[in-house]
Structures are given as structure tokens and as C-alpha cells.
């Protein structure tokens, strides 16, 4: 059905909620840190009521980690390949006028899961921000690469890039060496070249320390080099990007670093506004649902 | 000169000291947790006196992290290629009848450093435990692979295998999933196959979680699979091991896991007693030093 809806991207640490008009336009937004880690399952009805108090009465359609084992209620994944209709078919009502979008599972020679990114990728296509055949990248703690063909998610991969950098920076032998800001410069690009396609990534990590000890890497450049190694390995794992386009669901410093690394691998980046992609995806899903709730 | 010597392998967290007879035989041993992390530079003279009170009066020849920036005093690395004579030439006296063996640095297309393992590798050859052309592996927090030709260390690599497993087990999204003991079985071997030669190791790490969520990896097998991925990546980075021999400086559970992974990559393992290798190396170095101190 059509009509207004509150679109909620309910993540692990953050939450973004948008009141959408019947035409999909954003009427109001709430962004806060009430991610699933801050909530027990019993807390969600009150959290929803509080959202409605701020955004108005409307059905809620939620995507993201709220549908995970650690969220409000586990919503079974739909299997790839999956388009918007498949996602709509897996939506489950968890309360009156509140429903949760399923994540997508990849089963076969590789196994992977996602919750939330699927709405952004397919929403970007719906909104005309990306073609129906596209490669998406959403960098972050767990970087997602999503291959879409004819507006259907065919396969995807999750890389532990951001988490690993954070672990190395905070714990272990490289801690204290990686505190400088990561910037796109010679050290970052050297790191990308070292990490891309490497079959010895475990060696490359230790080399950060060895290079500093031997004076071939300035201490202030160690963080940029180490980040380059990991982002280079991440981007390099996508195979030959030469001449290809990556649709990047990111902004800010991380977007700049991935844009540089992708360019070094011969690819081209189209930046996509994550919020526009997400709200377009929820608006399209909402239109595909039967009338009762969402 | 010849004569008795106290050989000390002074590591980051542990310390092993051996009173050696003039013929190199071990007369007495002290193993404890007085690694460099438990000592400030000013603490070493008293620590040496305490060792002598237990092992007797004799010159000390120390190898390992005591010669690092975080140890007693920084001893400059000797550059690879390096044999025992080159190590002996870099020994520095830090107190009366106390000297420290330098580590080895690799400079060039790759950069790496080690302190202590060089004595074990060259000592193994001296003791007849390995041929003069040999590949050594010393698994651990920072796994070392040392390529020796004609009893000279030509190149080596350090992989952050053990540290990374510990970080993933203790922190981040896989923590709580990796607490079971790691054993050589089907899950470990699947992990080795996944990790060996992989250019997408960051993806393979997240797959541990995805496989458990999707029910294709039993929760009790996750630690073995994850360890297999990392050890597989480590062993796989050494290139083609088919028909080759790896001289393994390890014992216990870690030795069994590396032996299995190396065999899966077509290699053959010869286990070498680390203590025998180390004491033989120090004994040989001691004989190469001028008389005054060591």
C-alpha cells in the first residue's frame, strides 16, 4: 500500500529513523545512538512509542540489526539472489503497525550474511542513483561488497577491515603505533599496494612494526600505512576493478580512503547518499506490502 | 673462548636460562616468567645476580628481546644475510661478563626483524639437528619463517598469526565464538583450505560468523575453523611446500596444528627441540667471542 511510513535503519550502535511522505520524501529525521546494543528485546515497544512521539503516528518498517539474534526478534534471512519483492515477502510483523525487513543470506561456495545494507543497495537503484547492474561498497567495521544484477542481489562479501584496524590500534604489538589520523598520502598508497592481492597479509601487518623499527616508515605514517594495507587487501579482494564502477555508500574520511584505494586498483567511484538510498528502499518495500500493517 | 657460560633466552613474557658446560651440555636450567615486560632497564643487574645465585658464577650470553628497545639495552641488528660469525661480531657487552646477541634485520623489498629466533635456527644446524640449507618455522604470537642457506640466514618473515587469533577471540564480533579448544580435525582442515593462498583473508574471518549463523559450522568447531584459516594463510604464504621440509621449532598443541597444516600444503615436518637448538647456538657463539667477557 502507499501512505506515510517511518523508515528505521536500526544498527548495532546507531539508529536512523525517517518519517516518509506518501511520495517517499523525508519529512523528519531522528539519528541517535540507541542501537541494538543499548536495548533488550522488551525495550523495543517503548522505544517505538518514543520514536512515534517524535516523528508522528505511522507504521514502522525497520531494517538492520533489530532483526538479528541480538535485536528485537530474529527475522529469518531470505537467500540470495534476492530482489525487493523477495525482501518484501520476508517482512515479518513484530507488533501492531511495526514490521522488520529480513536480511539476506548467501549460501554455497561462500557463506555470508547482511542486515540493512540490502535495503540501501536496492534502494539506490529504485531511486535512480545506481543502474540495475552495479557493484556497491559500504565501508565500515564490517565492509560490505554487494553485486547486483538486474536489480537483484546475486552475491556479496563482508570484510572485517574496520574491526581489524580497530583491534590492531587498540590491542597487541601495534597498539600505540597507530594513533595518528589516517590520511590519503604516500604512506596510505604504499600500504594499498602492499595489501592488494597479498597472500601474506599476516606478514604485512607485522611489517608495519618492522618498518618503523628499521626507520623506513615514519612513526606518524604508520597508521596510514597500516590502514592502507587493510583497505588495499579489502579492495584487492574484489578482483579486477579496471574500468569498473564502484557505487560507494559512504561519506567523509572513509569515503575518501576507499575512493583513493579503488582508483589505485583501476576502478571509478560513484558516491551515493546512504540516507537517500535507504529511504528509497523502504518506500519501495512499503509499497510492495499488503495493506494491513506497513 | 671456551668455558662454561649461562645461555639466556630472554623473551617478552618468559625467560629460559641454561648453565652450559664447556662442551655445551646443559648442567642446570631456570625457566620463569621474568620476561622483559616485567623488568625495567635498571632491574637487569639484580636479575642477573639472582640468576647466578641459582646457576653459578659464569659469563652470561643473552639473546632475545632483552636486546630490544623495550629490554635492557637496545643492541643494533645485524643485517641478513647473517651467519653465526656475523652474530658474534654484533655481540655487545652490557655489564661485566654479560653480553647480548644482536637480532637480525631484513632490509630490501621486504622489511622484518627478529631477536632470539636466529640463535635457535643457526644453533639447530650447529647441533646437527638440521642441514645447512633449511627452512625453519617457529610458530607463536609472531610466527617466524627463516630461510637458511649454507648456515647463513638469507631471509625471514614474521606473521601475526597467533596475535590475530588472540585478538579475535578476546575482542570484537567473533569474541565468545572462539572459546573452544583448537584441535586438528575436519573444521581445522577446512579452515586451512580456506585460508591458504587466500587474497580475501578479511572476508574469511567474517565467514566464521556467517557460517555459524547459517548453521554450516558448529559453534564448537568455530575456534578450530578460525585457527585453521589463520594458520592456513600463514603456511600458504610460504609458497609451494610440496616435497619440502619444514624444521619446526615448537612442541605441543601448536606443533601439532602446524604439522597438520604443513602436511596439507604438501610439506614434511622435522620437529626440533628449541632448547637444544638454542643452547647449541649460544655455545657456538660463545666459542667465537674473544676471551675477555663471554
XYZ file of C-alpha atoms in Angstrom:
588
model
C 0.000 0.000 0.000
C 1.040 3.577 -0.250
C 0.957 6.081 2.563
C 3.277 7.522 5.097
C 5.770 5.277 6.850
C 8.554 5.610 9.396
C 11.696 4.029 7.953
C 14.152 2.857 10.602
C 17.733 1.783 9.935
C 18.355 0.113 13.292
C 22.011 -0.721 13.577
C 24.323 -2.144 16.172
C 25.362 1.123 17.775
C 23.286 3.766 15.979
C 19.757 4.273 14.769
C 18.389 6.498 11.997
C 14.642 6.973 11.615
C 12.902 8.924 8.828
C 9.287 9.930 8.551
C 8.487 9.473 4.868
C 5.652 11.135 2.960
C 3.438 9.061 0.697
C 5.692 10.075 -2.226
C 8.819 8.956 -0.350
C 10.058 12.406 0.588
C 11.686 12.765 4.004
C 9.516 14.801 6.379
C 11.554 14.420 9.565
C 14.626 12.559 10.827
C 15.889 11.170 14.128
C 19.511 10.000 14.458
C 20.785 8.756 17.804
C 22.874 6.104 19.500
C 20.009 3.834 20.533
C 21.375 0.899 18.565
C 20.536 -2.661 19.470
C 23.414 -2.923 21.921
C 21.611 -0.415 24.126
C 18.296 -2.290 24.109
C 16.884 -5.545 25.411
C 14.066 -7.161 23.402
C 11.496 -5.943 25.921
C 12.658 -2.353 25.441
C 11.557 -2.083 21.808
C 7.832 -1.297 22.257
C 8.706 1.711 24.415
C 11.456 2.717 22.002
C 8.954 2.611 19.140
C 6.453 4.669 21.103
C 9.150 7.241 21.788
C 10.027 7.382 18.101
C 6.367 7.941 17.210
C 6.158 10.673 19.816
C 8.882 12.480 17.898
C 8.005 11.539 14.306
C 4.220 11.118 14.412
C 1.842 8.179 14.135
C 2.645 5.977 11.163
C 3.538 2.378 10.508
C 7.183 1.493 11.124
C 9.237 -0.509 8.670
C 12.567 -1.447 10.237
C 15.734 -2.817 8.648
C 19.100 -3.718 10.139
C 20.303 -5.484 13.226
C 16.976 -5.136 15.048
C 16.100 -8.306 13.127
C 19.147 -10.188 14.347
C 19.606 -12.665 17.177
C 20.778 -9.785 19.324
C 17.935 -7.437 18.344
C 14.188 -7.254 18.903
C 13.353 -10.540 17.252
C 15.232 -12.753 14.828
C 13.819 -12.416 11.325
C 14.880 -15.253 9.002
C 17.177 -14.260 6.171
C 15.992 -14.523 2.577
C 18.516 -16.242 0.348
C 20.419 -14.565 -2.442
C 19.651 -13.969 -5.248
C 17.075 -11.555 -3.790
C 15.243 -8.531 -5.163
C 12.897 -6.106 -3.415
C 9.934 -8.432 -3.903
C 11.825 -11.238 -2.172
C 12.661 -8.924 0.705
C 9.025 -7.819 0.926
C 7.998 -11.470 1.048
C 10.180 -11.974 4.107
C 8.946 -8.969 6.088
C 7.527 -10.011 9.458
C 5.208 -8.045 11.699
C 6.514 -7.908 15.225
C 3.881 -5.582 16.690
C 0.867 -3.608 15.584
C 1.931 -1.487 12.598
C 5.566 -2.458 13.098
C 7.398 -4.789 10.726
C 11.021 -5.812 10.178
C 12.719 -6.388 6.832
C 14.720 -9.631 6.565
C 18.421 -9.673 5.897
C 19.983 -11.633 3.061
C 21.993 -14.838 3.334
C 24.488 -16.180 0.840
C 24.854 -19.941 0.857
C 27.036 -22.049 -1.392
C 30.732 -21.967 -2.042
C 30.869 -18.927 0.242
C 28.677 -18.063 3.203
C 27.783 -14.574 4.267
C 25.004 -12.560 5.865
C 23.815 -8.966 5.934
C 21.071 -6.942 7.554
C 20.317 -3.429 6.373
C 22.772 -2.967 3.528
C 20.419 -4.819 1.156
C 17.834 -2.041 1.530
C 20.422 0.616 0.720
C 21.739 -1.156 -2.381
C 18.338 -1.947 -3.887
C 17.004 1.423 -2.752
C 19.795 3.204 -4.604
C 18.642 1.504 -7.788
C 14.994 2.327 -7.112
C 15.958 5.956 -6.591
C 17.875 6.069 -9.872
C 21.158 6.639 -8.037
C 22.678 3.461 -9.484
C 21.971 1.256 -12.515
C 20.242 -2.117 -12.204
C 23.604 -3.818 -12.646
C 26.012 -2.424 -10.100
C 28.723 -3.181 -7.580
C 28.143 -1.499 -4.211
C 30.600 -0.971 -1.398
C 29.594 0.085 2.092
C 32.812 0.509 4.097
C 32.829 0.307 7.869
C 33.543 -2.036 10.730
C 32.379 -4.892 8.532
C 32.764 -3.715 4.969
C 30.112 -4.981 2.542
C 30.554 -5.519 -1.193
C 27.277 -6.251 -2.968
C 26.964 -7.396 -6.569
C 23.564 -6.584 -8.050
C 22.373 -7.781 -11.468
C 19.008 -6.706 -12.871
C 18.098 -5.147 -9.516
C 18.663 -8.454 -7.729
C 21.375 -9.094 -5.131
C 23.355 -12.005 -6.515
C 26.292 -12.217 -4.183
C 28.096 -10.226 -1.547
C 31.097 -10.344 0.723
C 31.844 -8.959 4.153
C 35.390 -7.980 5.045
C 36.464 -7.424 8.633
C 38.533 -4.410 7.595
C 37.401 -1.766 10.049
C 37.192 -4.115 13.002
C 40.686 -5.437 12.390
C 42.183 -1.961 12.175
C 40.480 -1.040 15.429
C 41.749 -4.211 17.132
C 45.315 -3.617 15.978
C 45.201 0.003 17.035
C 43.851 -0.763 20.490
C 45.491 -4.057 21.433
C 48.622 -6.041 20.711
C 52.055 -5.129 19.465
C 50.982 -2.367 17.066
C 48.956 -0.526 19.694
C 50.432 2.865 20.359
C 51.868 2.906 16.831
C 48.596 3.588 15.014
C 47.170 6.614 16.790
C 47.846 9.241 14.119
C 44.984 10.161 11.789
C 44.749 8.050 8.647
C 45.139 10.210 5.564
C 45.343 9.560 1.842
C 49.005 10.155 1.079
C 52.161 8.309 0.112
C 52.126 6.034 3.185
C 48.472 5.069 2.655
C 49.118 4.361 -1.013
C 52.211 2.298 -0.222
C 50.014 0.317 2.141
C 47.350 -0.214 -0.510
C 49.998 -1.504 -2.915
C 51.338 -3.851 -0.219
C 47.932 -5.198 0.791
C 46.139 -5.511 -2.540
C 46.156 -9.085 -3.736
C 48.528 -10.141 -0.967
C 48.505 -13.779 0.094
C 50.669 -12.856 3.083
C 48.513 -10.315 4.874
C 49.637 -11.642 8.270
C 53.204 -10.767 7.292
C 52.192 -7.325 6.041
C 50.705 -6.481 9.438
C 53.950 -7.233 11.239
C 55.863 -5.258 8.626
C 54.257 -2.092 9.990
C 56.296 -2.587 13.138
C 59.442 -3.730 11.332
C 59.389 -0.709 9.013
C 59.072 1.686 11.922
C 61.870 -0.062 13.851
C 64.133 -0.002 10.787
C 63.369 3.624 10.038
C 61.759 3.139 6.624
C 58.313 4.203 7.857
C 57.892 7.373 9.873
C 56.018 6.725 13.134
C 53.449 9.358 12.154
C 52.767 7.480 8.907
C 52.311 4.053 10.475
C 48.544 4.375 10.900
C 48.071 5.469 7.295
C 50.279 2.655 6.026
C 48.503 0.032 8.161
C 45.090 1.288 7.096
C 46.286 1.213 3.504
C 47.393 -2.409 3.877
C 43.960 -3.445 5.169
C 41.877 -1.344 2.775
C 44.170 -2.424 -0.051
C 43.608 -6.074 0.848
C 39.867 -5.428 1.050
C 39.612 -3.642 -2.309
C 42.105 -6.004 -3.927
C 39.953 -8.989 -2.996
C 37.261 -7.769 -5.414
C 39.294 -8.889 -8.388
C 39.968 -6.709 -11.373
C 38.251 -3.355 -10.957
C 39.882 -1.878 -14.048
C 37.354 0.259 -15.880
C 34.650 -0.750 -13.438
C 32.469 1.453 -11.284
C 32.021 1.038 -7.542
C 28.930 2.638 -6.020
C 30.150 3.807 -2.645
C 27.656 4.080 0.212
C 29.799 6.268 2.444
C 30.746 9.800 3.285
C 33.611 11.568 4.990
C 37.110 10.295 5.661
C 36.327 6.656 4.990
C 34.804 7.510 1.620
C 37.951 9.412 0.658
C 40.211 6.495 1.613
C 38.154 3.920 -0.277
C 37.868 6.227 -3.270
C 41.655 6.521 -3.385
C 42.225 2.784 -2.951
C 39.639 1.888 -5.599
C 41.223 4.365 -8.023
C 44.635 2.775 -7.387
C 43.078 -0.546 -8.423
C 41.778 0.999 -11.636
C 38.193 1.475 -10.545
C 35.966 4.520 -10.554
C 33.755 5.602 -7.670
C 30.237 6.979 -7.718
C 29.330 8.289 -4.289
C 25.795 7.545 -3.170
C 23.941 9.152 -0.288
C 23.177 6.330 2.133
C 20.120 8.025 3.629
C 18.569 8.667 0.200
C 19.251 5.062 -0.791
C 17.809 3.679 2.430
C 14.632 5.737 2.420
C 14.006 4.919 -1.248
C 14.397 1.242 -0.437
C 11.968 1.337 2.477
C 9.490 3.407 0.459
C 9.569 0.816 -2.329
C 9.242 -2.088 0.104
C 6.340 -0.386 1.845
C 4.514 -0.136 -1.480
C 5.004 -3.874 -2.041
C 3.475 -4.925 1.287
C -0.172 -5.866 1.772
C -2.206 -3.182 3.457
C -2.730 -4.397 6.985
C 0.308 -3.071 8.757
C 3.018 -1.471 6.743
C 87.000 -18.783 24.125
C 85.677 -21.998 25.541
C 84.441 -22.496 29.057
C 81.188 -22.546 30.888
C 78.520 -19.992 30.022
C 74.982 -19.177 31.096
C 72.799 -19.034 27.997
C 69.689 -16.876 28.420
C 66.753 -16.761 26.004
C 65.156 -13.609 27.368
C 61.780 -13.176 25.774
C 58.853 -10.835 26.076
C 56.960 -12.754 28.727
C 59.205 -15.683 29.607
C 62.850 -16.354 30.249
C 64.857 -19.573 29.927
C 68.395 -19.761 31.272
C 70.786 -22.716 30.926
C 74.118 -23.293 32.594
C 76.243 -24.885 29.886
C 79.351 -26.984 30.420
C 82.466 -26.274 28.371
C 81.335 -28.996 25.953
C 77.896 -27.393 25.583
C 75.983 -29.834 27.730
C 73.200 -28.435 29.899
C 74.114 -28.545 33.584
C 71.117 -26.680 35.022
C 68.041 -24.794 33.812
C 65.826 -21.958 35.033
C 62.506 -21.222 33.314
C 60.271 -18.497 34.655
C 58.017 -15.609 33.691
C 60.555 -12.826 34.239
C 60.331 -11.645 30.633
C 61.206 -8.104 29.634
C 57.687 -6.865 30.271
C 58.247 -7.496 33.979
C 61.545 -5.596 34.134
C 62.770 -2.018 33.811
C 66.310 -1.492 32.445
C 67.605 -0.800 35.941
C 66.280 -4.166 37.153
C 68.592 -6.287 34.993
C 71.774 -6.274 37.126
C 69.843 -7.642 40.087
C 68.058 -10.132 37.861
C 71.423 -11.346 36.547
C 72.774 -11.658 40.088
C 69.724 -13.705 41.047
C 70.258 -15.976 38.047
C 73.892 -16.504 39.025
C 72.822 -17.299 42.575
C 70.767 -20.152 41.128
C 73.021 -21.278 38.251
C 76.513 -20.413 39.490
C 79.166 -17.894 38.522
C 79.763 -17.825 34.787
C 79.600 -15.324 31.954
C 76.090 -14.668 30.596
C 75.340 -14.617 26.886
C 71.805 -13.357 26.330
C 69.597 -13.470 23.216
C 66.051 -12.290 22.600
C 64.028 -9.251 23.489
C 66.403 -8.165 26.269
C 68.281 -6.509 23.387
C 65.237 -4.608 22.136
C 64.081 -1.054 22.709
C 61.880 -2.366 25.495
C 64.582 -4.525 27.094
C 67.821 -3.948 28.980
C 69.577 -2.063 26.235
C 68.988 -1.804 22.511
C 71.540 -3.874 20.590
C 71.730 -2.941 16.878
C 70.519 -5.603 14.474
C 72.936 -7.246 12.094
C 71.619 -7.349 8.557
C 70.677 -10.503 6.690
C 72.365 -12.457 5.228
C 73.906 -13.343 8.573
C 75.739 -16.385 9.919
C 76.991 -17.165 13.425
C 80.198 -15.169 12.836
C 78.139 -12.108 11.884
C 76.047 -12.529 15.031
C 79.204 -12.898 17.125
C 80.529 -9.697 15.571
C 77.462 -7.820 16.776
C 77.520 -9.059 20.366
C 77.733 -6.181 22.820
C 78.827 -6.283 26.433
C 76.324 -4.567 28.677
C 77.951 -5.377 32.036
C 80.914 -7.264 33.409
C 80.776 -10.811 31.968
C 77.356 -10.136 30.467
C 76.791 -9.742 26.721
C 73.772 -9.615 24.427
C 73.468 -11.195 20.977
C 72.114 -8.891 18.251
C 68.912 -9.649 16.375
C 68.737 -9.810 12.601
C 67.156 -7.235 10.285
C 65.907 -7.817 6.765
C 66.015 -4.741 4.551
C 65.059 -4.533 0.921
C 61.857 -5.376 -0.864
C 60.559 -6.613 2.481
C 61.416 -5.436 5.969
C 61.440 -7.610 9.032
C 63.186 -8.058 12.354
C 63.836 -10.840 14.843
C 65.567 -11.301 18.158
C 66.302 -14.749 19.515
C 64.999 -16.992 16.758
C 68.251 -16.531 14.814
C 70.164 -18.311 17.587
C 67.755 -21.241 17.508
C 67.890 -21.658 13.728
C 71.658 -21.454 13.408
C 72.087 -23.442 16.612
C 69.964 -26.254 15.205
C 72.390 -26.503 12.294
C 75.408 -26.393 14.585
C 73.917 -29.202 16.647
C 73.307 -31.320 13.556
C 69.541 -31.156 14.059
C 69.019 -29.519 10.639
C 71.059 -29.311 7.433
C 72.935 -26.163 6.415
C 70.188 -25.380 3.907
C 66.870 -25.391 5.705
C 63.541 -23.673 6.187
C 62.655 -23.117 9.853
C 59.295 -22.252 11.354
C 58.831 -21.082 14.906
C 55.087 -20.681 15.472
C 53.741 -18.419 18.173
C 52.316 -14.986 18.745
C 54.507 -13.716 15.930
C 55.310 -16.715 13.789
C 58.789 -16.713 12.240
C 59.809 -18.417 8.978
C 63.561 -18.424 8.446
C 65.291 -19.434 5.239
C 68.877 -20.556 5.818
C 71.350 -21.355 3.039
C 74.857 -22.631 3.793
C 74.288 -21.940 7.509
C 73.523 -18.280 6.797
C 70.139 -16.620 7.404
C 69.155 -15.213 3.998
C 65.608 -14.070 4.561
C 62.752 -14.457 7.001
C 59.164 -13.439 7.543
C 57.070 -12.752 10.599
C 53.348 -13.467 10.512
C 50.987 -12.052 13.110
C 49.105 -15.340 13.266
C 48.951 -16.021 16.982
C 48.344 -12.412 17.954
C 45.494 -12.066 15.485
C 43.777 -15.217 16.738
C 44.080 -13.961 20.311
C 42.652 -10.554 19.334
C 39.709 -12.100 17.510
C 38.993 -14.465 20.387
C 39.084 -11.764 23.029
C 37.614 -8.710 21.285
C 35.209 -7.861 18.510
C 32.363 -9.703 16.856
C 33.919 -13.180 16.985
C 34.625 -12.979 20.713
C 32.617 -15.577 22.564
C 32.582 -17.738 19.423
C 36.189 -18.931 19.637
C 36.496 -20.271 23.178
C 36.544 -23.982 22.387
C 39.929 -25.715 22.193
C 41.528 -25.712 18.752
C 42.022 -29.247 17.518
C 43.266 -30.812 14.301
C 40.080 -32.159 12.736
C 37.736 -31.531 9.848
C 36.930 -27.941 10.881
C 40.603 -27.017 11.273
C 41.430 -28.563 7.903
C 38.506 -26.778 6.229
C 39.917 -23.579 7.675
C 43.405 -24.316 6.374
C 41.975 -24.894 2.899
C 40.024 -21.625 3.117
C 42.948 -19.556 4.339
C 45.863 -20.955 2.327
C 46.694 -18.683 -0.563
C 43.618 -16.552 0.055
C 43.689 -12.970 -1.171
C 40.487 -12.310 0.805
C 41.552 -13.158 4.333
C 39.424 -10.299 5.725
C 36.380 -11.978 4.189
C 37.380 -15.386 5.538
C 37.424 -14.009 9.082
C 33.843 -12.763 8.839
C 32.801 -16.067 7.291
C 33.436 -17.720 10.666
C 30.457 -15.796 11.999
C 28.342 -16.232 8.876
C 28.892 -19.994 8.845
C 27.842 -20.317 12.468
C 24.753 -18.138 11.915
C 23.779 -20.147 8.844
C 24.332 -23.476 10.582
C 27.127 -24.751 8.345
C 29.720 -24.562 11.103
C 29.011 -25.998 14.542
C 29.639 -23.431 17.289
C 32.064 -25.842 18.960
C 34.082 -26.024 15.738
C 34.346 -22.276 15.152
C 37.640 -21.856 17.005
C 39.254 -24.711 15.112
C 37.999 -23.362 11.783
C 39.171 -19.820 12.559
C 42.560 -21.044 13.709
C 42.774 -23.120 10.546
C 42.031 -20.074 8.407
C 44.851 -18.101 10.025
C 47.403 -20.937 10.169
C 46.437 -21.879 6.615
C 47.052 -18.305 5.460
C 50.362 -18.311 7.319
C 51.602 -21.617 5.910
C 50.155 -20.862 2.484
C 52.156 -17.637 2.286
C 55.373 -19.672 2.142
C 54.715 -20.676 -1.433
C 54.908 -24.199 -2.692
C 55.960 -26.537 0.110
C 55.411 -29.665 -1.971
C 58.176 -32.118 -1.236
C 59.889 -29.629 1.015
C 60.861 -29.977 4.634
C 59.988 -27.502 7.362
C 62.098 -27.615 10.514
C 59.622 -26.842 13.248
C 60.874 -25.195 16.431
C 57.810 -25.987 18.547
C 56.213 -28.546 20.780
C 52.749 -29.388 21.996
C 49.421 -28.349 20.550
C 50.796 -25.629 18.283
C 53.340 -28.031 16.810
C 50.559 -30.497 16.015
C 48.465 -27.835 14.274
C 51.348 -26.536 12.174
C 52.425 -30.058 11.330
C 48.934 -30.799 10.041
C 48.696 -27.550 8.064
C 52.144 -28.001 6.527
C 51.263 -31.565 5.533
C 48.062 -30.302 3.884
C 50.258 -27.987 1.813
C 52.430 -30.886 0.738
C 55.307 -30.248 3.142
C 57.033 -32.506 5.614
C 57.890 -31.531 9.183
C 61.004 -32.295 11.174
C 60.443 -31.349 14.811
C 63.400 -29.712 16.517
C 63.880 -29.233 20.220
C 64.038 -25.463 20.742
C 66.112 -25.687 23.910
C 68.699 -27.947 22.271
C 68.877 -25.614 19.293
C 69.196 -22.513 21.438
C 71.891 -23.863 23.744
C 73.894 -25.153 20.777
C 73.674 -21.718 19.180
C 74.868 -19.913 22.292
C 77.616 -22.445 22.841
C 78.870 -21.873 19.300
C 78.631 -18.090 19.634
C 80.481 -18.209 22.930
C 83.345 -20.050 21.249
C 83.540 -17.333 18.581
C 83.865 -14.450 21.027
C 87.179 -13.011 22.201
C 88.121 -14.067 25.705
C 87.520 -11.045 27.851
C 83.921 -11.452 28.827
C 81.920 -14.166 27.183
